[in-house]
Short mmCIF file of C-alpha atoms and ligand atoms in Angstrom, two decimals:
data_model
loop_
_atom_site.label_atom_id
_atom_site.label_comp_id
_atom_site.label_asym_id
_atom_site.label_seq_id
_atom_site.Cartn_x
_atom_site.Cartn_y
_atom_site.Cartn_z
CA MET I 123 -168.86 3.70 -154.47
CA ILE I 124 -171.15 2.02 -151.58
CA PHE I 125 -172.24 -1.91 -151.67
CA PRO I 126 -174.20 -3.86 -149.82
CA PRO I 127 -172.62 -6.85 -147.51
CA ALA I 128 -174.31 -9.03 -150.11
CA PRO I 129 -172.31 -12.58 -150.04
CA LYS I 130 -172.50 -11.45 -154.41
CA ASN I 131 -170.64 -8.16 -153.38
CA ILE I 132 -167.58 -10.01 -151.12
CA GLU I 133 -166.98 -11.73 -153.77
CA LYS I 134 -166.25 -9.02 -156.09
CA ALA I 135 -164.66 -7.73 -153.06
CA ALA I 136 -162.30 -10.41 -153.19
CA ILE I 137 -162.28 -10.77 -157.10
CA LEU I 138 -160.12 -7.16 -156.97
CA LEU I 139 -158.25 -7.94 -153.93
CA LYS I 140 -156.79 -11.07 -155.81
CA ASN I 141 -156.45 -9.39 -159.05
CA ASP I 142 -153.42 -6.51 -156.95
CA GLY I 143 -156.34 -4.20 -156.24
CA VAL I 144 -157.55 -1.78 -153.38
CA VAL I 145 -161.10 -1.76 -151.46
CA ALA I 146 -161.78 -0.40 -148.39
CA PHE I 147 -164.76 -2.90 -145.65
CA PRO I 148 -165.21 -2.06 -142.35
CA THR I 149 -164.11 -3.33 -138.92
CA GLU I 150 -164.77 -3.51 -135.68
CA THR I 151 -162.83 -0.24 -134.99
CA VAL I 152 -162.67 2.01 -138.05
CA TYR I 153 -163.17 1.19 -142.19
CA GLY I 154 -159.54 -0.36 -143.77
CA LEU I 155 -158.28 0.20 -147.14
CA GLY I 156 -156.90 -3.53 -148.21
CA GLY I 157 -154.95 -5.31 -150.60
CA LEU I 158 -152.80 -8.11 -151.10
CA ALA I 159 -150.08 -8.20 -148.04
CA ARG I 160 -148.43 -9.73 -150.82
CA SER I 161 -149.01 -7.40 -153.60
CA ASP I 162 -146.19 -4.90 -154.14
CA LYS I 163 -148.62 -3.62 -157.11
CA ALA I 164 -151.94 -2.99 -154.18
CA ILE I 165 -149.58 -2.02 -151.83
CA ARG I 166 -148.43 1.04 -153.95
CA LYS I 167 -152.15 2.28 -154.59
CA ILE I 168 -152.51 2.02 -150.95
CA TYR I 169 -150.37 4.37 -149.83
CA GLN I 170 -150.26 6.23 -152.79
CA THR I 171 -154.63 6.57 -152.57
CA LYS I 172 -154.13 7.65 -148.92
CA GLY I 173 -150.84 9.17 -149.59
CA ARG I 174 -149.46 7.75 -146.74
CA PRO I 175 -145.02 8.72 -145.78
CA SER I 176 -143.68 5.40 -146.81
CA TYR I 177 -142.16 4.83 -143.57
CA ASN I 178 -145.07 4.06 -141.84
CA PRO I 179 -145.34 0.43 -142.10
CA LEU I 180 -149.20 -1.58 -142.55
CA ILE I 181 -151.30 -3.57 -140.00
CA VAL I 182 -151.79 -6.89 -141.92
CA HIS I 183 -154.90 -8.21 -141.27
CA VAL I 184 -155.28 -12.37 -141.02
CA ASP I 185 -158.17 -14.59 -140.52
CA SER I 186 -157.40 -17.04 -138.13
CA LEU I 187 -154.78 -17.95 -135.58
CA ASP I 188 -152.82 -20.39 -137.38
CA GLN I 189 -152.31 -17.53 -140.44
CA ALA I 190 -151.03 -14.88 -137.75
CA LEU I 191 -148.37 -17.95 -136.31
CA SER I 192 -147.18 -18.47 -140.00
CA LEU I 193 -146.08 -14.99 -140.61
CA GLY I 194 -144.03 -14.17 -137.07
CA THR I 195 -143.01 -14.95 -134.52
CA PHE I 196 -144.65 -15.00 -130.62
CA ASP I 197 -142.88 -15.27 -127.57
CA ARG I 198 -145.36 -16.39 -124.40
CA ILE I 199 -146.08 -12.89 -123.33
CA THR I 200 -148.04 -12.31 -126.69
CA LEU I 201 -149.23 -15.32 -127.30
CA ARG I 202 -151.25 -14.87 -123.49
CA VAL I 203 -152.49 -11.74 -124.75
CA ILE I 204 -153.83 -12.87 -128.18
CA GLU I 205 -155.34 -15.98 -126.45
CA LYS I 206 -157.83 -14.16 -124.07
CA PHE I 207 -158.38 -10.48 -127.10
CA TRP I 208 -158.13 -12.10 -130.32
CA PRO I 209 -160.43 -12.00 -131.66
CA GLY I 210 -160.73 -8.39 -132.00
CA PRO I 211 -159.33 -4.31 -131.28
CA LEU I 212 -156.03 -5.59 -130.73
CA THR I 213 -152.78 -5.70 -133.23
CA VAL I 214 -149.47 -7.02 -131.84
CA VAL I 215 -146.36 -6.24 -133.15
CA VAL I 216 -143.81 -9.26 -133.51
CA PRO I 217 -141.31 -10.51 -135.06
CA LEU I 218 -141.26 -10.73 -138.85
CA LYS I 219 -140.75 -15.18 -139.54
CA GLN I 220 -141.74 -15.21 -143.44
CA PRO I 221 -140.47 -11.81 -144.99
CA SER I 222 -142.06 -14.23 -148.37
CA LEU I 223 -145.06 -13.40 -147.68
CA ILE I 224 -145.81 -9.89 -146.78
CA SER I 225 -144.09 -7.43 -149.31
CA VAL I 226 -141.31 -4.83 -148.22
CA GLY I 227 -143.37 -2.47 -148.92
CA ALA I 228 -146.16 -3.58 -145.64
CA THR I 229 -142.94 -3.92 -143.51
CA ALA I 230 -141.81 -0.10 -144.57
CA GLY I 231 -138.72 -2.69 -144.60
CA LEU I 232 -139.09 -3.60 -140.06
CA ASP I 233 -137.74 -6.90 -139.40
CA THR I 234 -140.96 -7.31 -137.23
CA VAL I 235 -144.87 -6.96 -138.38
CA ALA I 236 -147.54 -5.80 -137.06
CA ILE I 237 -150.70 -8.11 -137.08
CA ARG I 238 -154.48 -8.13 -136.21
CA LEU I 239 -157.82 -10.73 -136.16
CA SER I 240 -160.74 -9.47 -135.85
CA ASN I 241 -164.19 -9.92 -135.52
CA HIS I 242 -165.63 -8.37 -138.33
CA PRO I 243 -167.64 -11.05 -140.30
CA VAL I 244 -167.34 -8.67 -143.37
CA LEU I 245 -164.25 -9.07 -142.87
CA LEU I 246 -163.72 -12.22 -142.00
CA SER I 247 -165.47 -13.61 -145.04
CA LEU I 248 -164.14 -11.31 -147.09
CA LEU I 249 -160.28 -13.28 -145.83
CA ASN I 250 -161.62 -16.95 -145.80
CA LEU I 251 -162.45 -15.73 -149.20
CA VAL I 252 -159.29 -14.72 -150.07
CA GLY I 253 -157.10 -16.82 -148.65
CA GLU I 254 -154.46 -14.90 -147.50
CA PRO I 255 -153.11 -11.33 -145.00
CA ILE I 256 -154.40 -8.41 -146.42
CA VAL I 257 -152.62 -5.06 -145.31
CA ALA I 258 -155.78 -2.82 -144.43
CA PRO I 259 -154.93 1.10 -142.70
CA SER I 260 -157.59 3.08 -141.33
CA ALA I 261 -159.41 4.02 -145.25
CA ASN I 262 -158.72 8.03 -144.75
CA ALA I 263 -156.59 10.17 -146.72
CA SER I 264 -152.79 10.28 -144.12
CA GLY I 265 -153.01 12.74 -141.56
CA PHE I 266 -157.31 13.11 -141.45
CA LEU I 267 -160.19 11.96 -139.39
CA SER I 268 -161.35 7.77 -139.65
CA PRO I 269 -163.50 6.79 -140.46
CA THR I 270 -166.46 4.68 -139.13
CA LYS I 271 -169.43 4.99 -141.88
CA ALA I 272 -168.71 3.54 -145.19
CA GLN I 273 -169.61 7.73 -146.03
CA HIS I 274 -166.43 8.79 -144.40
CA VAL I 275 -164.42 6.68 -146.81
CA GLU I 276 -166.36 7.64 -149.63
CA LYS I 277 -165.74 11.37 -149.07
CA CYS I 278 -162.08 10.48 -149.44
CA PHE I 279 -162.17 8.64 -151.88
CA PRO I 280 -164.72 8.60 -154.13
CA SER I 281 -164.73 5.83 -157.00
CA MET I 282 -163.52 3.31 -154.54
CA PHE I 283 -165.26 -0.30 -153.81
CA ILE I 284 -166.64 0.14 -150.50
CA LEU I 285 -168.04 -2.57 -148.15
CA GLU I 286 -171.07 -1.45 -146.34
CA GLY I 287 -170.75 -2.24 -142.05
CA GLY I 288 -173.06 0.50 -140.84
CA GLU I 289 -171.64 2.57 -138.10
CA THR I 290 -168.37 1.06 -136.62
CA GLU I 291 -168.85 -0.35 -133.27
CA LYS I 292 -165.55 0.67 -131.34
CA GLY I 293 -164.73 3.68 -133.32
CA LEU I 294 -161.03 4.99 -132.44
CA GLU I 295 -158.38 1.82 -134.23
CA SER I 296 -157.29 -1.27 -132.40
CA THR I 297 -154.70 -1.18 -129.46
CA VAL I 298 -151.72 -2.02 -131.33
CA ILE I 299 -148.75 -3.90 -128.72
CA ARG I 300 -145.23 -4.79 -128.20
CA SER I 301 -144.35 -7.55 -125.50
CA TYR I 302 -140.74 -6.56 -123.67
CA GLU I 303 -139.41 -9.95 -121.76
CA ASP I 304 -141.87 -9.62 -119.74
CA ARG I 305 -143.72 -7.36 -119.99
CA VAL I 306 -146.70 -5.25 -122.43
CA VAL I 307 -145.84 -1.63 -123.98
CA ILE I 308 -149.00 0.08 -125.70
CA LEU I 309 -147.08 1.51 -128.73
CA ARG I 310 -151.10 3.33 -129.77
CA PRO I 311 -154.47 3.51 -126.84
CA GLY I 312 -157.09 1.57 -127.82
CA THR I 313 -160.36 0.81 -126.40
CA ILE I 314 -158.64 -2.52 -125.56
CA THR I 315 -156.51 -0.70 -122.64
CA LYS I 316 -154.00 -1.02 -120.12
CA GLU I 317 -156.07 -1.92 -117.97
CA HIS I 318 -157.97 -4.47 -119.26
CA ILE I 319 -154.87 -6.51 -119.67
CA GLU I 320 -153.54 -6.15 -116.74
CA THR I 321 -156.35 -7.12 -114.75
CA SER I 322 -157.53 -10.03 -117.10
CA LEU I 323 -153.74 -11.54 -117.74
CA GLY I 324 -151.91 -9.69 -114.02
CA ILE I 325 -148.86 -8.58 -116.71
CA PRO I 326 -147.65 -5.51 -116.20
CA VAL I 327 -148.42 -3.21 -119.16
CA SER I 328 -147.15 0.36 -120.09
CA VAL I 329 -148.51 2.87 -122.82
CA VAL I 330 -146.22 4.26 -125.06
CA THR I 331 -147.95 8.50 -125.56
CA GLU I 332 -145.41 10.96 -125.98
CA THR I 333 -141.86 9.61 -126.66
CA PRO I 334 -139.57 11.32 -128.69
CA VAL I 335 -138.24 8.09 -130.19
CA ILE I 336 -141.07 6.64 -131.88
CA GLU I 337 -141.76 3.37 -131.52
CA SER I 338 -144.46 3.42 -133.83
CA PRO I 339 -143.62 5.29 -137.22
CA GLY I 340 -147.69 5.56 -137.43
CA GLN I 341 -147.79 7.77 -134.51
CA THR I 342 -146.42 11.13 -135.27
CA LEU I 343 -148.04 14.16 -133.51
CA GLN I 344 -149.81 15.39 -135.77
CA HIS I 345 -152.72 13.27 -136.95
CA TYR I 346 -156.56 12.24 -137.13
CA SER I 347 -157.20 15.99 -137.48
CA PRO I 348 -160.44 17.36 -139.19
CA THR I 349 -159.52 20.72 -141.46
CA LEU I 350 -160.72 23.08 -138.80
CA PRO I 351 -158.85 22.94 -136.13
CA VAL I 352 -159.61 21.65 -132.49
CA ARG I 353 -159.13 23.08 -128.67
CA ILE I 354 -159.53 20.03 -126.23
CA ASN I 355 -160.10 20.38 -122.49
CA VAL I 356 -162.10 23.66 -123.17
CA LEU I 357 -164.27 24.26 -120.22
CA SER I 358 -165.70 27.66 -121.89
CA PRO I 359 -166.17 27.68 -125.69
CA LEU I 360 -165.60 30.98 -128.11
CA GLU I 361 -167.48 33.07 -130.28
CA GLY I 362 -167.63 30.65 -133.73
CA GLU I 363 -166.06 27.80 -132.35
CA ALA I 364 -167.82 23.80 -132.90
CA PHE I 365 -168.58 23.07 -128.51
CA LEU I 366 -168.17 19.24 -129.23
CA GLY I 367 -169.01 17.86 -125.15
CA PHE I 368 -169.05 14.95 -122.80
CA GLY I 369 -170.51 14.80 -119.55
CA GLN I 370 -172.32 17.40 -117.83
CA THR I 371 -171.46 21.03 -118.85
CA LYS I 372 -171.63 24.47 -118.58
CA HIS I 373 -172.27 25.70 -121.54
CA LYS I 374 -174.97 24.44 -124.65
CA PRO I 375 -172.36 21.97 -126.96
CA VAL I 376 -173.62 21.86 -130.39
CA LEU I 377 -173.18 17.55 -130.16
CA ASN I 378 -172.11 15.46 -127.40
CA LEU I 379 -169.97 12.81 -127.26
CA SER I 380 -172.38 10.72 -123.77
CA PRO I 381 -174.34 13.17 -121.93
CA GLU I 382 -174.07 10.67 -119.07
CA GLY I 383 -170.07 10.83 -118.95
CA CYS I 384 -168.78 6.76 -121.13
CA VAL I 385 -166.09 6.90 -122.44
CA VAL I 386 -166.80 3.86 -124.11
CA GLU I 387 -169.90 5.92 -125.42
CA ALA I 388 -167.53 8.48 -126.77
CA ALA I 389 -164.85 6.62 -127.93
CA HIS I 390 -167.62 4.84 -130.36
CA ASN I 391 -168.88 8.76 -131.84
CA LEU I 392 -165.36 10.42 -131.68
CA PHE I 393 -164.72 10.14 -134.89
CA SER I 394 -168.55 10.93 -136.63
CA PHE I 395 -169.20 14.66 -134.65
CA LEU I 396 -165.94 15.06 -135.08
CA HIS I 397 -166.78 14.64 -139.18
CA MET I 398 -169.43 15.43 -138.41
CA LEU I 399 -169.07 19.56 -137.27
CA ASP I 400 -166.23 19.72 -139.38
CA ASP I 401 -167.20 22.12 -141.23
CA PRO I 402 -165.93 25.91 -142.42
CA GLN I 403 -168.82 27.20 -143.57
CA GLU I 404 -170.39 27.40 -140.20
CA TYR I 405 -167.35 26.79 -137.95
CA ARG I 406 -164.14 28.40 -136.85
CA ALA I 407 -162.49 26.14 -134.63
CA ILE I 408 -164.45 22.51 -132.75
CA ALA I 409 -163.83 23.29 -129.23
CA VAL I 410 -163.95 20.13 -126.78
CA SER I 411 -164.73 19.56 -123.33
CA PRO I 412 -161.96 17.46 -121.05
CA ILE I 413 -162.23 13.55 -121.68
CA PRO I 414 -161.45 11.56 -117.82
CA HIS I 415 -158.15 10.20 -118.23
CA THR I 416 -159.34 6.86 -117.75
CA GLY I 417 -159.94 3.67 -119.57
CA VAL I 418 -160.57 3.88 -123.05
CA GLY I 419 -160.08 7.96 -122.00
CA VAL I 420 -156.27 7.95 -122.24
CA ALA I 421 -156.95 6.50 -126.19
CA ILE I 422 -160.00 9.57 -127.08
CA ASN I 423 -157.69 11.75 -125.61
CA ASP I 424 -154.50 10.07 -127.57
CA ARG I 425 -156.54 10.81 -130.71
CA LEU I 426 -157.90 15.04 -129.31
CA ARG I 427 -154.20 15.79 -128.80
CA ARG I 428 -153.07 14.59 -132.24
CA ALA I 429 -155.56 16.65 -134.00
CA SER I 430 -155.16 20.03 -131.86
CA THR I 431 -151.84 19.78 -133.00
CA PRO I 432 -151.07 22.44 -135.68
O1 LIG H 773 -158.04 -0.36 -136.22
C1 LIG H 773 -156.90 -1.25 -137.01
O2 LIG H 773 -156.63 -0.71 -136.68
C2 LIG H 773 -157.27 -0.22 -138.12
C3 LIG H 773 -158.48 -1.82 -139.30
C4 LIG H 773 -158.56 -0.89 -140.35
O3 LIG H 773 -157.66 -2.51 -138.73
N1 LIG H 773 -156.17 -0.16 -139.10
C5 LIG H 773 -155.38 0.88 -138.98
O4 LIG H 773 -153.58 0.91 -139.08
O5 LIG H 773 -155.53 2.18 -137.92
P1 LIG H 773 -153.26 2.42 -139.84
O6 LIG H 773 -152.13 2.12 -141.10
O7 LIG H 773 -154.19 3.78 -139.84
O8 LIG H 773 -152.43 2.26 -138.57
C6 LIG H 773 -151.15 1.23 -138.75
C7 LIG H 773 -150.76 1.24 -136.92
C8 LIG H 773 -149.49 2.97 -137.48
O9 LIG H 773 -149.37 3.39 -136.04
C9 LIG H 773 -147.97 1.84 -137.12
O10 LIG H 773 -147.64 2.43 -137.00
C10 LIG H 773 -148.18 0.65 -136.17
O11 LIG H 773 -149.17 0.68 -137.01
N2 LIG H 773 -147.71 -0.31 -137.14
C11 LIG H 773 -147.36 -0.98 -137.99
N3 LIG H 773 -146.67 -1.81 -138.33
C12 LIG H 773 -146.45 -1.99 -137.38
C13 LIG H 773 -144.41 -2.16 -136.68
N4 LIG H 773 -143.72 -3.32 -137.41
N5 LIG H 773 -143.72 -1.65 -135.59
C14 LIG H 773 -144.49 -0.46 -135.08
N6 LIG H 773 -145.32 0.04 -135.11
C15 LIG H 773 -145.95 -0.80 -136.39
MG1 LIG H 774 -154.72 5.88 -139.88
#
């Protein structure tokens, strides 16, 4: 059920959470499926609901820098990055400081923890009301398309308590980073890009995208998939394919991620358009135009490459 984000509904969501329940809410990236970070019961329910493999740890959402500092050990580089980009679509992986505050299920038993301070007013009010960290993976069945609208969550989990927040602003999951000595490694690309971090802070950044060693356990190759097969870097779609365009295209697309060729706009539209085209009655596959591999395009191509992996 979808509820407007009126104070009484945010209070209801907070009560559900405090009773070890699970609720869905908007963030600026995608909708999340949340539970209290220290509740073994809520975390079991999140993994079960999503059908998520237990080795894939969750992101802990906090309401302040202080709360973040109580959970993890932040080195100088990570502090500089969050000073610049928090609150926002950025998650940092740091050594776990107080294991007692977080259920081992949330970190999948690792000695590090992924922490994020979102700027979404609904999530921030919810965090304030519950007064403690909330873990939240994206509110979709594991491996499938991420939700950028409350309706996407409802389609997947019809009986879930969902706070409405309209279409999410960014459209892609947060950038996940980790620092190593004097550099930053992007474990999952997002709308905060390598260039953003390098130019604003002068810190060298590398992107892990195709490592055979899985540094971020959620970065399995097949992920973010619609039910239809996806073909990428397509200039000429085949008979029966739904063509998802970008910029100027030779063939008329069914939908265009950004007619002007803007990667930020394309990121915002990506999951929502894939949800719309994912109709086996109508099409036999989804064919997507090439996306420039610059800026946010790196994150879009990361998701598309995984979506197109059988
Ligand atoms: O935008 C987002 O980040 C959304 C919203 C709801 O906040 N959440 C999200 O969560 O995308 P999820 O569970 O779908 O992705 C979490 C990612 C996974 O790739 C996971 O492996 C990685 O974060 N992660 C979590 N803890 C980690 C850790 N200790 N070390 C490395 N990677 C970690
Ligand atoms: Mg996810």
